[in-house]
PDB file of C-alpha atoms in Angstrom:
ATOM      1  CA  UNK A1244      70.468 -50.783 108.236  1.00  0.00           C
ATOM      2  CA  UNK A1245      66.654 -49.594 107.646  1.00  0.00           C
ATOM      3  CA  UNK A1246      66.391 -50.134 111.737  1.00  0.00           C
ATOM      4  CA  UNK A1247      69.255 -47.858 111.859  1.00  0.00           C
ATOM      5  CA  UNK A1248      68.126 -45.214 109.853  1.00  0.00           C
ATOM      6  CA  UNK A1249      64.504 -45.484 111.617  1.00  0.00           C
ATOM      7  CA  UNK A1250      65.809 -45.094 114.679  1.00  0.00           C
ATOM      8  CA  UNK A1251      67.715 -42.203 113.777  1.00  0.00           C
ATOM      9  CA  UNK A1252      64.433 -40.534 112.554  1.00  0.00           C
ATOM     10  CA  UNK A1253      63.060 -41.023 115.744  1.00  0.00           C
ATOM     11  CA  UNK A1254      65.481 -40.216 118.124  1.00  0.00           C
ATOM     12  CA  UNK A1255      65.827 -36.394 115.489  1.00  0.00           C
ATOM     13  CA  UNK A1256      61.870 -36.308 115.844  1.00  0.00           C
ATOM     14  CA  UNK A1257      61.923 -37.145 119.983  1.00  0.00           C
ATOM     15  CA  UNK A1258      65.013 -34.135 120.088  1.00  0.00           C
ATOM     16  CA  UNK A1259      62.549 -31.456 117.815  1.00  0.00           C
ATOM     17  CA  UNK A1260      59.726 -31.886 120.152  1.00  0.00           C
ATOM     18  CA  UNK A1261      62.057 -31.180 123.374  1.00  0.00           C
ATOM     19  CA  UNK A1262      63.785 -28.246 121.275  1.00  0.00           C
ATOM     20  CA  UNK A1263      60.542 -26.831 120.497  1.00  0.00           C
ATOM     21  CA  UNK A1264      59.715 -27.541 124.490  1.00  0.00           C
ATOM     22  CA  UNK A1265      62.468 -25.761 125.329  1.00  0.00           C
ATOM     23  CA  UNK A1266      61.963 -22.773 123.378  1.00  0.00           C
ATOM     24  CA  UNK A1267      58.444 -22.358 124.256  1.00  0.00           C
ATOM     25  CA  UNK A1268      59.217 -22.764 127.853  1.00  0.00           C
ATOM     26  CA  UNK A1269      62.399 -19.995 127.425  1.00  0.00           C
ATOM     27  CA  UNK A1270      59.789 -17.226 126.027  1.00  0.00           C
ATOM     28  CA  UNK A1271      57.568 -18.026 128.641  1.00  0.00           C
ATOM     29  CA  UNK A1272      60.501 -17.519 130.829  1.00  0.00           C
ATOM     30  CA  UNK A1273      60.930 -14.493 129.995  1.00  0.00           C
ATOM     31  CA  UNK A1274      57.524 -13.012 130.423  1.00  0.00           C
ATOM     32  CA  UNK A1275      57.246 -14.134 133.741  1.00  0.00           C
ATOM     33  CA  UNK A1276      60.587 -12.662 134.339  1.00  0.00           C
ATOM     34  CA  UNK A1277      59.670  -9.159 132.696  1.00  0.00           C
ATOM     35  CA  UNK A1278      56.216  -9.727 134.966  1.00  0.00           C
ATOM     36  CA  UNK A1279      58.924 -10.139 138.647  1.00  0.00           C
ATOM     37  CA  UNK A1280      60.978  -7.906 136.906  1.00  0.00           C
ATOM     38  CA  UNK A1281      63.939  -9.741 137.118  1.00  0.00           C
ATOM     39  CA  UNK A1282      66.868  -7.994 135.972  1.00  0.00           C
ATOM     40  CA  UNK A1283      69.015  -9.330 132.651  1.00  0.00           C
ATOM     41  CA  UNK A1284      71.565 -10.563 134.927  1.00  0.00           C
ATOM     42  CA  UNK A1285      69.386 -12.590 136.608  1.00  0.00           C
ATOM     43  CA  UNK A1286      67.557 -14.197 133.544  1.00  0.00           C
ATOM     44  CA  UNK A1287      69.623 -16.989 133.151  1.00  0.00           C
ATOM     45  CA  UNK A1288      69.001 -18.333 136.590  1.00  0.00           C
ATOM     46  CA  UNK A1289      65.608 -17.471 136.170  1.00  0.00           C
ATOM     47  CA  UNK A1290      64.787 -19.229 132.666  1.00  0.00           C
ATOM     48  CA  UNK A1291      66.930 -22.138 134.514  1.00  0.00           C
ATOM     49  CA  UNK A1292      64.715 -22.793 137.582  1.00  0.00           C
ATOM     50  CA  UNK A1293      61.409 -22.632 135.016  1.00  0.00           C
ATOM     51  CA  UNK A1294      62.806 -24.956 132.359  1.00  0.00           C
ATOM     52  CA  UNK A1295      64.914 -27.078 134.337  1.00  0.00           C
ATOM     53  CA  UNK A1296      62.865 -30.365 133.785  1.00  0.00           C
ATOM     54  CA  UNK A1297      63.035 -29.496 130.094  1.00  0.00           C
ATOM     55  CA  UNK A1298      66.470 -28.454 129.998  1.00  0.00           C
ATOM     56  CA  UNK A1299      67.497 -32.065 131.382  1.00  0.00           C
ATOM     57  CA  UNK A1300      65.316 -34.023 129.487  1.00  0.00           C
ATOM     58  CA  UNK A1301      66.791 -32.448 125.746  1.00  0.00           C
ATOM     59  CA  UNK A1302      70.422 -32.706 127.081  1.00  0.00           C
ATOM     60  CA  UNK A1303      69.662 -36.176 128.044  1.00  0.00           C
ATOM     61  CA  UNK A1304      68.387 -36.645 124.191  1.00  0.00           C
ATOM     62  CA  UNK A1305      71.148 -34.620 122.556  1.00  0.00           C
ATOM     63  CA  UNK A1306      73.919 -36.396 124.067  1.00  0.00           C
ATOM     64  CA  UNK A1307      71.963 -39.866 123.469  1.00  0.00           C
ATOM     65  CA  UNK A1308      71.875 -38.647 120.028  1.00  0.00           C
ATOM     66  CA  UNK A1309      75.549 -38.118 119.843  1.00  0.00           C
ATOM     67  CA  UNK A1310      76.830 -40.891 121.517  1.00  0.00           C
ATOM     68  CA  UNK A1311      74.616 -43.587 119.027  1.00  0.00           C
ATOM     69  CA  UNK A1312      76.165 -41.659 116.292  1.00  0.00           C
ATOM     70  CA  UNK A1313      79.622 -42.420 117.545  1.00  0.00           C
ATOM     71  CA  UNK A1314      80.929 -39.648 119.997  1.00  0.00           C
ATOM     72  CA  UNK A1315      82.285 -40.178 123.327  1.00  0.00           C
ATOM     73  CA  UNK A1316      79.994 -39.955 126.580  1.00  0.00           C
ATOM     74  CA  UNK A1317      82.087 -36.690 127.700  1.00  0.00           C
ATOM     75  CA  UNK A1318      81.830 -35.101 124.594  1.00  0.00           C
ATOM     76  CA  UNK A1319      78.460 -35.854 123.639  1.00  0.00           C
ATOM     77  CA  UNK A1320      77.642 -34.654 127.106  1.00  0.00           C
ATOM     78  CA  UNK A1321      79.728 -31.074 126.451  1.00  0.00           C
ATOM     79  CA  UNK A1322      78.293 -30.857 122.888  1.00  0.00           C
ATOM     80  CA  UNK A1323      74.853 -31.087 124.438  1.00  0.00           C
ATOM     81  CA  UNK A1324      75.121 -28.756 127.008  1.00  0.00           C
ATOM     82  CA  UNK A1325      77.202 -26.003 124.469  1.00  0.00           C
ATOM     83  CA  UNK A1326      73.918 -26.469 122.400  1.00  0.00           C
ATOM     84  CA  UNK A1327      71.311 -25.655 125.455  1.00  0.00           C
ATOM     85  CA  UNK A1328      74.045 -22.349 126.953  1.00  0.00           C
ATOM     86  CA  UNK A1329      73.469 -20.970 123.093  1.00  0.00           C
ATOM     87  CA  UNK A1330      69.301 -21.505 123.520  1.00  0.00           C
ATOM     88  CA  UNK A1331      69.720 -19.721 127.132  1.00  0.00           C
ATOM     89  CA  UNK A1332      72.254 -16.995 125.491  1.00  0.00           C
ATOM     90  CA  UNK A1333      69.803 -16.226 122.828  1.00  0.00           C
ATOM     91  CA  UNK A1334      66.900 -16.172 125.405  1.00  0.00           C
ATOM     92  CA  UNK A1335      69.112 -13.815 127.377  1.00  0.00           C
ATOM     93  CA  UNK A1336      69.684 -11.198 124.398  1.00  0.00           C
ATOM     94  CA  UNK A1337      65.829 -11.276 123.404  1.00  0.00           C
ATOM     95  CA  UNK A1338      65.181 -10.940 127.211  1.00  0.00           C
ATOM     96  CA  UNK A1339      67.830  -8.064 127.741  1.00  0.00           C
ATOM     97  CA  UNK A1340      66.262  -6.273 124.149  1.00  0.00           C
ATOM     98  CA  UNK A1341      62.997  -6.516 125.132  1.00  0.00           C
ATOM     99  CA  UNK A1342      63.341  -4.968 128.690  1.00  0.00           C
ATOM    100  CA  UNK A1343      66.121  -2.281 127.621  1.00  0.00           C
ATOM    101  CA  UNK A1344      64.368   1.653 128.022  1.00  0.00           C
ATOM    102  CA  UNK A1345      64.432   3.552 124.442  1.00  0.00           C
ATOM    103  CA  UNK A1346      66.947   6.109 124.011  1.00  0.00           C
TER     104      UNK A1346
END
C-alpha cells in the first residue's frame, strides 16, 4: 500500500515538472511568435512545432497517470490530450490578447 501511495507521489511530482515544462515552453511560444509575427490563427501550430517534445512527453505521463489509477488506455489517452488542447487554448487567448491593437 505505502509503495502505492509513493509511487503515486512520484508519478504527480514527474507530471508537475512536465506541466510546468509545458507552460514555460507555451509563453515562450508565444514571444517568438509575436517576434515572426505569426497571426492568432496560426499560434496553435506554432506553440505545437516549439513544444512538441514537451507536449508528448506530459501526455505520455498524464495518460500513464490515468491508466495506473484505473482508466482505460483510450480514455486515459483522450483525457490526456483534452488536458494539453485546454493548456494550448489558454496559450491561444493570452497570445490573441496580447497581440490584439487597442481600440
Amino acid at each position: 500500500m505505502l509503495v502505492t501511495i509513493l509511487a503515486a507521489a512520484m508519478m504527480m511530482q514527474a507530471s508537475a515538472a512536465e506541466r510546468n515544462a509545458f507552460v514555460s515552453c507555451l509563453k515562450n511560444a508565444a514571444v517568438s511568435a509575436k517576434a515572426a509575427n505569426v497571426t492568432v490563427d496560426g499560434f496553435k501550430d506554432h506553440a505545437r512545432k516549439v513544444c512538441g517534445e514537451i507536449e508528448n512527453g506530459l501526455k505520455s505521463k498524464l495518460a500513464a497517470f490515468n491508466v495506473k489509477n484505473g482508466m482505460a488506455r483510450k480514455a486515459a489517452a483522450d483525457d490526456a490530450q483534452l488536458q494539453l488542447d485546454d493548456y494550448l487554448l489558454t496559450a491561444e487567448d493570452r497570445y490573441r490578447y496580447a497581440t490584439e491593437e487597442p481600440n
